[in-house]
Coordinates of C-alpha atoms in Angstrom, one line a residue:
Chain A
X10 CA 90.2 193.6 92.0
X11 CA 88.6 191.2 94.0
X12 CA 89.6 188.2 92.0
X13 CA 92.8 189.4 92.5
X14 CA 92.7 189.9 96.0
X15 CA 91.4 186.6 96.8
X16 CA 93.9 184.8 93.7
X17 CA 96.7 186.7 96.2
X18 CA 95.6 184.8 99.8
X19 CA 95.1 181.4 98.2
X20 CA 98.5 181.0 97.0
X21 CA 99.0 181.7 100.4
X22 CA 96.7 178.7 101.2
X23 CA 98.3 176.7 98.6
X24 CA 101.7 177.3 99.0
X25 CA 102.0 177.9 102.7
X26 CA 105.1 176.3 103.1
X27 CA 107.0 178.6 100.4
X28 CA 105.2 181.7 101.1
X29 CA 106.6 181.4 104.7
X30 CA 109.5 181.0 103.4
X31 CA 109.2 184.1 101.4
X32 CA 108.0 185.9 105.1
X33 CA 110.8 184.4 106.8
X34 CA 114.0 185.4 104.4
X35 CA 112.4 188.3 103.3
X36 CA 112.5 189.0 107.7
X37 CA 115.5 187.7 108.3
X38 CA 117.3 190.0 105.3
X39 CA 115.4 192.9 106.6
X40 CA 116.6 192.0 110.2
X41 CA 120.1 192.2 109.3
X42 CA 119.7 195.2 108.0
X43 CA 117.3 196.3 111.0
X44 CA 120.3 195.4 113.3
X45 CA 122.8 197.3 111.4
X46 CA 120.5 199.8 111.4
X47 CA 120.3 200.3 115.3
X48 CA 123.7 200.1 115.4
X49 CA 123.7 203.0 113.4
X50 CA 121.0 204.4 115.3
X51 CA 122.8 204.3 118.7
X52 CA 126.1 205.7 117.1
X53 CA 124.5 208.3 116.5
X54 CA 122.4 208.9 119.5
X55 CA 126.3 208.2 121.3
X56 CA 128.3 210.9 118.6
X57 CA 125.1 213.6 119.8
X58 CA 125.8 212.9 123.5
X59 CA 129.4 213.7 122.7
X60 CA 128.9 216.8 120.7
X61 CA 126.4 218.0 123.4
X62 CA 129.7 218.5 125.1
X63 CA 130.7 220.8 122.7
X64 CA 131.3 224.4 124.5
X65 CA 133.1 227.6 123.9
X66 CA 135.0 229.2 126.8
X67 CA 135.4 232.9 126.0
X68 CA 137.6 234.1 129.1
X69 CA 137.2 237.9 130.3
X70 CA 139.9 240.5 131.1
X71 CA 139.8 241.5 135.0
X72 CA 138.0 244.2 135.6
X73 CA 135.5 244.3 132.5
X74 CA 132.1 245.9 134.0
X75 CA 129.1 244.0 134.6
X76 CA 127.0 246.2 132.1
X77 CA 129.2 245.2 128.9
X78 CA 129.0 241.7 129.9
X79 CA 125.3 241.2 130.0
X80 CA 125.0 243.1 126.7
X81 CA 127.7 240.9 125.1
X82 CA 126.2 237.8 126.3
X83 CA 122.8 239.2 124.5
X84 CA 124.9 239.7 121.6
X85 CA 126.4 236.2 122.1
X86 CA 123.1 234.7 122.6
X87 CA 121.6 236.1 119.3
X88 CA 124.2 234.9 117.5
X89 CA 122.5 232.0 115.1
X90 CA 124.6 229.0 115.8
X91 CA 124.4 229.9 119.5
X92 CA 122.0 228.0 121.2
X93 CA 123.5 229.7 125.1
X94 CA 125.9 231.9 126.3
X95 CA 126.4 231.6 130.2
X96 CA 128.1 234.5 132.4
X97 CA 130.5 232.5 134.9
X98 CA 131.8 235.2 137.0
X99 CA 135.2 235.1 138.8
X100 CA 133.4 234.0 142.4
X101 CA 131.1 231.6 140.7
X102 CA 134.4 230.0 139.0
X103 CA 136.1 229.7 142.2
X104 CA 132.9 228.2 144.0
X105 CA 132.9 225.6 141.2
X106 CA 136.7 224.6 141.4
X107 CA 136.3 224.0 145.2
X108 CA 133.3 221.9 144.3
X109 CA 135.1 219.8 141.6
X110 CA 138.5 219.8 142.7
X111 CA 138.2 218.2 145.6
X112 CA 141.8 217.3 145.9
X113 CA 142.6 220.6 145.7
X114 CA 141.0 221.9 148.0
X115 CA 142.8 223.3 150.6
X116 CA 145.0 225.1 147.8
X117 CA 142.0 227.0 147.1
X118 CA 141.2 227.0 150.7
X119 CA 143.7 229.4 151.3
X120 CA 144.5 231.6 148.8
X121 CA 144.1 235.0 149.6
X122 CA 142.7 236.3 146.2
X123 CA 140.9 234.9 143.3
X124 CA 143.1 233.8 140.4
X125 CA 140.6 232.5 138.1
X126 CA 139.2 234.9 135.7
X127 CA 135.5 235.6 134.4
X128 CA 134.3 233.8 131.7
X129 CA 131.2 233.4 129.2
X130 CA 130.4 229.9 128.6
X131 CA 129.0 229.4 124.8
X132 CA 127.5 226.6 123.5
X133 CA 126.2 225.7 120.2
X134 CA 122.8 225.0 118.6
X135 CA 123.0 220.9 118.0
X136 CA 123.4 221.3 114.3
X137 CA 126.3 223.7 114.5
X138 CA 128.7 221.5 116.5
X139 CA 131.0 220.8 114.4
X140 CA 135.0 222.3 113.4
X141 CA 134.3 224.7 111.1
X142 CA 131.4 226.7 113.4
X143 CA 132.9 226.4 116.5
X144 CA 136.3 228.0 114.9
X145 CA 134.2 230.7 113.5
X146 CA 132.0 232.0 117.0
X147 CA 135.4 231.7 118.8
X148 CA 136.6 234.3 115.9
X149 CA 134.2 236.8 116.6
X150 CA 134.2 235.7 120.7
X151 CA 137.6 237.3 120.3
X152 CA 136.4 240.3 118.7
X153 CA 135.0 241.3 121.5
X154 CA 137.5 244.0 123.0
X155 CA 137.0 242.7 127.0
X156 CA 138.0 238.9 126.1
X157 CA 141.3 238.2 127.0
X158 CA 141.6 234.1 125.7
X159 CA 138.9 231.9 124.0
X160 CA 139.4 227.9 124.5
X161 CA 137.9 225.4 122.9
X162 CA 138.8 221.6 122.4
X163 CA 140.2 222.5 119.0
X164 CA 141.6 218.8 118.7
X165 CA 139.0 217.1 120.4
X166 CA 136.1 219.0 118.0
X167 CA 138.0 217.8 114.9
X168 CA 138.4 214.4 116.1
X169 CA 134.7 214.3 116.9
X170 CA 133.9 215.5 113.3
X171 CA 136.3 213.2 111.5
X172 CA 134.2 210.5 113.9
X173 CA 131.1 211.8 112.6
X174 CA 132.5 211.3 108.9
X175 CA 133.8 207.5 109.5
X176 CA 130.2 207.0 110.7
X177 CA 128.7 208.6 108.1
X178 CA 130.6 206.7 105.1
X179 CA 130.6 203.5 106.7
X180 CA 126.6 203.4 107.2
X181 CA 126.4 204.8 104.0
X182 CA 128.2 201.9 102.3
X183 CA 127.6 199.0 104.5
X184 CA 123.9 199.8 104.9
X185 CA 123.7 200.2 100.7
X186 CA 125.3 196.6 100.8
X187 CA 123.2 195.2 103.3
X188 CA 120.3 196.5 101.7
X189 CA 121.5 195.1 98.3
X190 CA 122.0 191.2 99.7
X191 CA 118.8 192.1 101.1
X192 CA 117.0 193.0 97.9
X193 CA 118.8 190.1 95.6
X194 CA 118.3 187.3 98.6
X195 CA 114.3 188.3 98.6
X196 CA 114.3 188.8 94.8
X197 CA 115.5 185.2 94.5
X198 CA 113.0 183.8 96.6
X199 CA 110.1 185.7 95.0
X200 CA 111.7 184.2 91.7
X201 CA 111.1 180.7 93.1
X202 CA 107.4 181.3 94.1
X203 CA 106.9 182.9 90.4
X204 CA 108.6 179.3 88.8
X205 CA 106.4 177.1 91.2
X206 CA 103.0 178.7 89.6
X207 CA 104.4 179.0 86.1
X208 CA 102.6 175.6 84.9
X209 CA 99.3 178.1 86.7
X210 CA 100.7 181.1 84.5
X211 CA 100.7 179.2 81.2
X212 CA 97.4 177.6 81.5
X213 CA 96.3 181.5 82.2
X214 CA 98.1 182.8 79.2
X215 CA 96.4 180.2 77.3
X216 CA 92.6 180.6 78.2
X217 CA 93.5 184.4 77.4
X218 CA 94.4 185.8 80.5
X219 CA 95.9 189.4 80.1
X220 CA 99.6 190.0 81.2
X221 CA 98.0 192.3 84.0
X222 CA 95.6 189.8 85.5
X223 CA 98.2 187.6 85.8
X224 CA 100.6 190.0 87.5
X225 CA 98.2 191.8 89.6
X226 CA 97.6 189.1 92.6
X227 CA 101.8 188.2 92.3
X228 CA 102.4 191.9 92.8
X229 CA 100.0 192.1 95.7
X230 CA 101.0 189.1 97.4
X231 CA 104.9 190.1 97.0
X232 CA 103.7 193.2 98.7
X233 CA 102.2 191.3 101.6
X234 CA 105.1 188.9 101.9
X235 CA 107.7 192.1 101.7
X236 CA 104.8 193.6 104.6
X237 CA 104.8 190.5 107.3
X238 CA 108.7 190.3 106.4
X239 CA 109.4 193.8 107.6
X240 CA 107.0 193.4 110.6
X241 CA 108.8 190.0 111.6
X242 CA 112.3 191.4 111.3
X243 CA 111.1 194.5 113.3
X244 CA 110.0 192.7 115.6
X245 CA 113.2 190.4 115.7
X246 CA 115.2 194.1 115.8
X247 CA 112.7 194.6 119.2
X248 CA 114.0 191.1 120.9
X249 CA 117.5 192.1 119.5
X250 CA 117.0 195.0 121.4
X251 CA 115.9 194.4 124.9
X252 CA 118.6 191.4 124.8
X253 CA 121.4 194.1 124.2
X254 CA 119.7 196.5 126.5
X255 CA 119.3 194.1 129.4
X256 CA 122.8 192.2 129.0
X257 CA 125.1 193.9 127.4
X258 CA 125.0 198.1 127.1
X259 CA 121.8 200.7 127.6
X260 CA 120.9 201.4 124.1
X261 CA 118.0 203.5 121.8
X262 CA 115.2 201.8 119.6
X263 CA 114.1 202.4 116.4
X264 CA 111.2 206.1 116.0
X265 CA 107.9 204.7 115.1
X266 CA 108.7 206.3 111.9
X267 CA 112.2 204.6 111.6
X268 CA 110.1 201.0 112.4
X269 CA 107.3 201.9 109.5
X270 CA 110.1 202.4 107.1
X271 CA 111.6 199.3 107.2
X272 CA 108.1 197.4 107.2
X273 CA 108.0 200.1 104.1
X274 CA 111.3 199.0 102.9
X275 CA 110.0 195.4 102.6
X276 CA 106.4 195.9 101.2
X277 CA 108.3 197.8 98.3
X278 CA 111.3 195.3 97.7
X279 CA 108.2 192.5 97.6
X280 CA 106.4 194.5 95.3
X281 CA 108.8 195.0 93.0
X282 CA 110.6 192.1 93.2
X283 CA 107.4 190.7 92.5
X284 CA 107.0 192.3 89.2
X285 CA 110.5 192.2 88.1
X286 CA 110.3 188.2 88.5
X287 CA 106.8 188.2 86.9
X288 CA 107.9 190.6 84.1
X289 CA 110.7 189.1 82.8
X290 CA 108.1 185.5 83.4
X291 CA 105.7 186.8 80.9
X292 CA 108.2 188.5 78.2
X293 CA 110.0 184.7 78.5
X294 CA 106.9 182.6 77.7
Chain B
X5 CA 87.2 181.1 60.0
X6 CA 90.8 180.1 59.7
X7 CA 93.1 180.9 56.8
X8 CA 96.5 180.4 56.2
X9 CA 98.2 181.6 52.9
X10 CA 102.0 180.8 52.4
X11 CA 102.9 180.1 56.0
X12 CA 106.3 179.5 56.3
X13 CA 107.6 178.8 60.0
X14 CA 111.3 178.4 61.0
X15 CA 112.5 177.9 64.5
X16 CA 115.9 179.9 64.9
X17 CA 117.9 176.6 65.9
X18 CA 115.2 174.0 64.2
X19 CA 115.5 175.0 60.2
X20 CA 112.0 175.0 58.5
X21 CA 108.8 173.6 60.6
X22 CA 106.1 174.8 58.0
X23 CA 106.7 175.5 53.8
X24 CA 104.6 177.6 52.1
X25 CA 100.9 176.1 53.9
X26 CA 98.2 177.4 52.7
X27 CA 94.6 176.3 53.6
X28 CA 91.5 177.6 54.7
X29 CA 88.7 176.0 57.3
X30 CA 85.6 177.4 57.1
X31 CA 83.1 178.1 60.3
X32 CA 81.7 175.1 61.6
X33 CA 83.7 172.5 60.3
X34 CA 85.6 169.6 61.5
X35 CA 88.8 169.2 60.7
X36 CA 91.8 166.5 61.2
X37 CA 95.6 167.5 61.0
X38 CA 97.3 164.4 60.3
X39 CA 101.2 163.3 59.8
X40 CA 104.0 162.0 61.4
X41 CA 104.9 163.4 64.6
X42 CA 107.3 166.1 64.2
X43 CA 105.2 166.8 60.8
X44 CA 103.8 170.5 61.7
X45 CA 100.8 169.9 63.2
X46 CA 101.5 171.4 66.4
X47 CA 102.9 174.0 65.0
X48 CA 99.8 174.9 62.9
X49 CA 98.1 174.9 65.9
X50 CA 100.6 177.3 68.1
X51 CA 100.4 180.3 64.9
X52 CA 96.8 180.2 65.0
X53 CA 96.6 180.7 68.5
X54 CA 99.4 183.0 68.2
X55 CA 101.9 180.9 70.7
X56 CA 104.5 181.1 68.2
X57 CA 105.0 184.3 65.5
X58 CA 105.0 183.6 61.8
X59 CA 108.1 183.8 59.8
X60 CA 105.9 184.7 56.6
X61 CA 103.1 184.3 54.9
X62 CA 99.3 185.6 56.4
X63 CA 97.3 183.6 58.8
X64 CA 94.0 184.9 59.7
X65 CA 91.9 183.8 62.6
X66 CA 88.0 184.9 63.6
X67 CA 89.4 188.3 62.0
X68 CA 92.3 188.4 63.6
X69 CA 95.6 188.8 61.5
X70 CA 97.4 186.9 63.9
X71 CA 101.1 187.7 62.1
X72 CA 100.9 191.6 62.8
X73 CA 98.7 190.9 66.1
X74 CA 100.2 193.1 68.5
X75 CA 100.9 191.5 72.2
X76 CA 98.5 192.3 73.9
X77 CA 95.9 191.2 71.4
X78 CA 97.1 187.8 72.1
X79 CA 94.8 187.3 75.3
X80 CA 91.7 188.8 73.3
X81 CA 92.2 186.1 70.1
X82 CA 92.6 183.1 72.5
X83 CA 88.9 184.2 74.2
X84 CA 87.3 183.0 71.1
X85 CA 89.4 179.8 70.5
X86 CA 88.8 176.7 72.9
X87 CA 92.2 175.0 73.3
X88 CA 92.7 171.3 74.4
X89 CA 95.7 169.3 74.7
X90 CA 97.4 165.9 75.0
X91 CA 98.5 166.7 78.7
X92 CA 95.7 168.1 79.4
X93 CA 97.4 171.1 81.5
X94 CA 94.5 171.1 83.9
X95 CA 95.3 173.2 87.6
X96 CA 96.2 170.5 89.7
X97 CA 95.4 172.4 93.2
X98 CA 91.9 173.1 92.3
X99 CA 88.7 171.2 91.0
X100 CA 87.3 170.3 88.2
X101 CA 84.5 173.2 88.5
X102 CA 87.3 176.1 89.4
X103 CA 89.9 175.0 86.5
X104 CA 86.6 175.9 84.1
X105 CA 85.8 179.0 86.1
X106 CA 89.1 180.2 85.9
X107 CA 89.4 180.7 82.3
X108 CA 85.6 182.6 82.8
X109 CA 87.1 184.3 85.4
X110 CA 90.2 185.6 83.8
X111 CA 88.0 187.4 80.8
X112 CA 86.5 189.4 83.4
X113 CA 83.6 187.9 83.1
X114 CA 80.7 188.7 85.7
X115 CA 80.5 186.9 88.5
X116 CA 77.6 185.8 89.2
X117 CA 76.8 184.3 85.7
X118 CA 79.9 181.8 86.5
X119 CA 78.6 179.4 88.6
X120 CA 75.8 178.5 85.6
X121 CA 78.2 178.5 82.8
X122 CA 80.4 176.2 84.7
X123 CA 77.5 174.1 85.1
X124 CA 76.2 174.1 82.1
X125 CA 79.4 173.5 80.0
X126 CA 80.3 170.4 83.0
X127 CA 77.2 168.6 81.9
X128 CA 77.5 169.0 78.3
X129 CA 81.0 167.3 78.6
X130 CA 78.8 164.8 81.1
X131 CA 81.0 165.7 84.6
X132 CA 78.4 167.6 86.0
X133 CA 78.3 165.0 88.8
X134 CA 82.3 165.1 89.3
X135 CA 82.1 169.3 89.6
X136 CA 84.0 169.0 93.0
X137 CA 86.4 166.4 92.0
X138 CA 90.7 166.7 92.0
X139 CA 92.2 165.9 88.6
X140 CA 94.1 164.0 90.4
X141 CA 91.2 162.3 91.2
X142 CA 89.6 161.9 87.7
X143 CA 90.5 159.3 84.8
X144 CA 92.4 160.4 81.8
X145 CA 89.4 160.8 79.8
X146 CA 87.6 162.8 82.7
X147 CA 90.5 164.9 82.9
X148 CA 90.5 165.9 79.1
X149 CA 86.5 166.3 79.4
X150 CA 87.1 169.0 82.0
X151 CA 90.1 170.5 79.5
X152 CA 87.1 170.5 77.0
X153 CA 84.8 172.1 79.3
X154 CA 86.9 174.7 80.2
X155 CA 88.3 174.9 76.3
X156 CA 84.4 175.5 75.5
X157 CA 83.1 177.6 78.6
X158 CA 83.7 180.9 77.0
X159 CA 82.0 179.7 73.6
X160 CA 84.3 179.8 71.2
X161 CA 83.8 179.7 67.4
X162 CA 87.1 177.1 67.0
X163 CA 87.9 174.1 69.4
X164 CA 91.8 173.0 69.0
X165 CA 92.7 170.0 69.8
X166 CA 96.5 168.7 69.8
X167 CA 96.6 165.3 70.1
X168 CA 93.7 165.3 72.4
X169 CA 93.4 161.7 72.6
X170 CA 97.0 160.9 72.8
X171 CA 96.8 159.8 76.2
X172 CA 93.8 158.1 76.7
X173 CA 92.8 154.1 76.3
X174 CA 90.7 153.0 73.5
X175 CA 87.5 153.6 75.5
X176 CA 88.3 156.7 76.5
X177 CA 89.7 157.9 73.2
X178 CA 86.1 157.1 71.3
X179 CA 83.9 159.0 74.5
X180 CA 86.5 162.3 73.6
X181 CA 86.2 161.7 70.2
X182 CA 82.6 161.9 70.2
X183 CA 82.3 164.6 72.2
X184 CA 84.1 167.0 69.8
X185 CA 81.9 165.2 67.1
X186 CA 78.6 166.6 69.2
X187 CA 80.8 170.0 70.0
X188 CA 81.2 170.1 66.1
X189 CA 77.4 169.3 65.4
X190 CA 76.1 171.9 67.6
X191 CA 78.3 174.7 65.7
X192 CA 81.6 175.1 67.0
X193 CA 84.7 174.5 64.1
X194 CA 86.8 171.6 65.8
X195 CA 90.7 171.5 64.4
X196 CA 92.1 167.8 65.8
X197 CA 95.6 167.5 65.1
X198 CA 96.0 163.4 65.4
X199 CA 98.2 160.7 64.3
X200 CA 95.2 158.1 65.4
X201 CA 94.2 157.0 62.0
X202 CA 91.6 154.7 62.9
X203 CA 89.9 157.7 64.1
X204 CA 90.7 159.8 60.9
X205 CA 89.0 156.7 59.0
X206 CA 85.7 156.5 61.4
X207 CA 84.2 160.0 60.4
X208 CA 83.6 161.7 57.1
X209 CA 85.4 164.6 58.0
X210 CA 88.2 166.5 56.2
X211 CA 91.9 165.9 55.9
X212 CA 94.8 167.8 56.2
X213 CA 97.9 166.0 55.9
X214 CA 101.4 167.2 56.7
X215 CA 104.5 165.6 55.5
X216 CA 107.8 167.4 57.2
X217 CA 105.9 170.9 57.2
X218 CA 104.8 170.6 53.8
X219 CA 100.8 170.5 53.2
X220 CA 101.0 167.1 50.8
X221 CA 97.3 166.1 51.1
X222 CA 94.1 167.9 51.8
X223 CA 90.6 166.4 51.3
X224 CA 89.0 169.4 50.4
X225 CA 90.9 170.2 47.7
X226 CA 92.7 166.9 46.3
X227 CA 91.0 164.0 44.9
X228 CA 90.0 161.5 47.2
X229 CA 92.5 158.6 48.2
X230 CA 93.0 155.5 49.3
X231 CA 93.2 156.0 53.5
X232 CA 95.5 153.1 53.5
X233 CA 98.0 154.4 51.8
X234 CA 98.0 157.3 54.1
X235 CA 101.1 156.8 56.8

């Protein structure tokens, strides 16, 4: 192990202009995907902020009393997609349209009685916001005998999960492509480093050198390249970032977790790059 | 020691390289493999370290039946032959003391009994005082002693040589040559595939002779012959 520890950082030493090459496309490959990646991320973040939005309006006949609608809104709020249900009453309404509509507001200035009706404002647990679950707790909002009209953005909640879908898909299959390039462009450069030593890997094979010895320091240093690869590109991601962020739009980072995964992503492709390239070496030779 | 019976090699796009050898080189000897080039005699030398796999026939080395030898057996049969060749195939990136430590190293052997080996084997080929020297910068026949030093630093019973002195001057050729000669006198069974028949005629050693992968002369076995006459 510690031959092959030490066998792993010299060819570091004594190829440092390839292995930086390694580093650096094996970074910039990664990067690209790190970009598309907090494009992703920020899609997301935006489609959330959006579907926060998300509420049900159940609207209450005149007249219902007080008592039902605390119990119903207990009801309502025990439901398990609900994540609040809000008692707007017919005053508070009114107080809130003077407030908003401001160019209305001598209309509302002077009328002589309330016309807006009580409501419960519902909305949903994040995870729930979506067509199919706001359709079904504005079902059974109706069921409730004192609710005269439910509203809800039908359209606007299926355009907002048909978004959601696009997303979906398209990160899905540009991201797999991305990654692919990724993995071929770094499992072409590993490829070279293996040709470069494989005068070094015959003259091993000859003085009877096992298959594993020989792999064992290519596989580590493919992980270490694939390692300082995904730290570079995350840290190129980072600069990416705060550019965007200070020039263009206000926009989220990678999770900590999110960051180790692509400098996981790389130490992995290096790895097995590494012993793909060396594999199919030693079967060859 | 060594002991082919009815080798027969083929190369799938190359026809016939060996017909029906057969031979047998007992411990401690030395041995020349002469013929033309092209003749076999590398070949000989790649099925007995197992670099190429026999098309038929048995060839048997230090107990090893190298045609059913599986893989990874390969690395274990090549510890206990020393191998030498024409190009040397030295590490260029490291000196002369680490291209012999390697082939310790890659055996697994323990490290701190390296160091002494390396020295030991560095002054029996008489580099001792070039340890920290480049190939690069070493002579041809420096270069080929470290090859030899590294060939003999895990102590084999068999030193191959393929054309070891093939590109070396004159003076260089008889310091190599007589280095194996003292390998050879201290124990070790020395196989020199040559076409250098002035060296073949200096020592009274045996001869094998190929002649387009045929075995057409061998000194053990046949009656002695004019060397002239040989090609």
């Amino acid at each position: 192990m510690n031959l092959t520890i030490r066998e792993a950082l010299l060819a570091f030493r004594r190829a440092p202009l390839l292995s930086a090459l390694s580093v650096t496309t094996i970074a910039f490959s990664l990067f690209v995907v790190g970009l598309f990646g907090l494009v992703a991320v920020n899609l997301q973040d935006a489609l959330r902020g959006v579907a926060e939005r998300v509420e049900i309006v159940a609207y209450l006949l005149p007249g219902t009393p007080i008592e039902s609608i605390t119990l119903a809104e207990k009801d309502i709020e025990a439901f398990p997609e609900v994540y609040s249900a809000v008692y707007v009453s017919e005053d508070s309404a009114l107080a809130r349209a003077r407030a908003e509509l401001v160019e209305f507001r001598d209309v509302l200035q002077e009328l002589e009685r309330n016309p807006l009706p009580a409501s419960i404002e519902v909305k949903l647990k994040p995870r729930f916001r979506d067509a199919e679950h706001v359709n079904d707790v504005a079902d059974r909002l109706r069921g409730f005998g004192f609710v005269d009209d439910v509203r809800f953005g039908r359209d606007w909640v299926e355009k907002l999960d048909r978004l959601r879908q696009i997303a979906a898909a398209v990160g899905l299959v540009v991201g797999a492509a991305f990654a692919v390039v990724a993995i071929i462009i770094i499992g072409t450069t590993i490829r070279m480093a293996v040709l470069q030593r494989s005068r070094e890997i015959a003259i091993m094979r000859l003085v009877g050198a096992t298959n594993g010895f020989i792999r064992r320091p290519f596989l580590l240093q493919g992980a270490i390249k694939g390692m300082l690869g995904g730290l570079v590109a995350v840290g190129l991601s980072y600069g990416a970032y705060t550019l965007i962020n200070r020039w263009l739009i206000q926009a989220a980072f990678f999770s900590t977790v999110q960051a180790l995964a692509i400098v996981g992503f790389g130490t992995l492709i290096g790895l097995f790059g590494s012993a793909a390239s060396v594999g199919r070496h030693l079967r060859r030779v | 020691m060594i002991k082919f019976t009815n080798v027969f090699k083929a190369f799938p796009k190359g026809g016939l390289a060996l017909k029906d050898v057969s031979f047998h080189i007992a411990k401690g000897e030395f041995v020349f493999l002469t013929g033309h080039s092209g003749a076999g005699k590398s070949t000989v030398l790649k099925l007995v370290y197992a670099e190429e796999p026999v098309t038929s026939g048995e060839v048997r080395v230090s107990g090893f039946n190298v045609a059913e030898l599986r893989p990874r057996d390969v690395p274990m049969l090549r510890r206990r032959l020393g191998i030498v060749f024409q190009d040397f195939r030295l590490l260029e990136d490291r000196p002369a003391e680490e291209n012999v430590a390697f082939a310790l190293e890659v055996t697994g052997a323990r490290r701190s009994s390296i160091p002494a080996r390396v020295m030991r084997v560095l002054t029996q080929v008489g580099l001792a005082a070039k340890a920290q020297a480049y190939p690069r910068e070493l002579s041809g026949g420096e270069q080929q002693r470290v090859a030899i030093a590294r060939a003999l630093v895990n102590e084999p019973s068999v030193l191959l040589a393929d054309e070891p002195t093939g590109n070396l001057d004159e003076r260089a050729t008889r310091g190599v040559f007589q280095l194996l000669r003292d390998i050879n006198a201290s124990g070790t069974a020395v196989v020199m595939a040559t076409h250098d028949l002035d060296l073949v005629r200096q020592a009274p050693y045996r001869v094998i002779e190929l002649q387009e992968g045929a075995l057409v002369y061998d000194s053990a076995v046949d009656e002695p012959r004019d060397q002239a006459a040989t090609p």
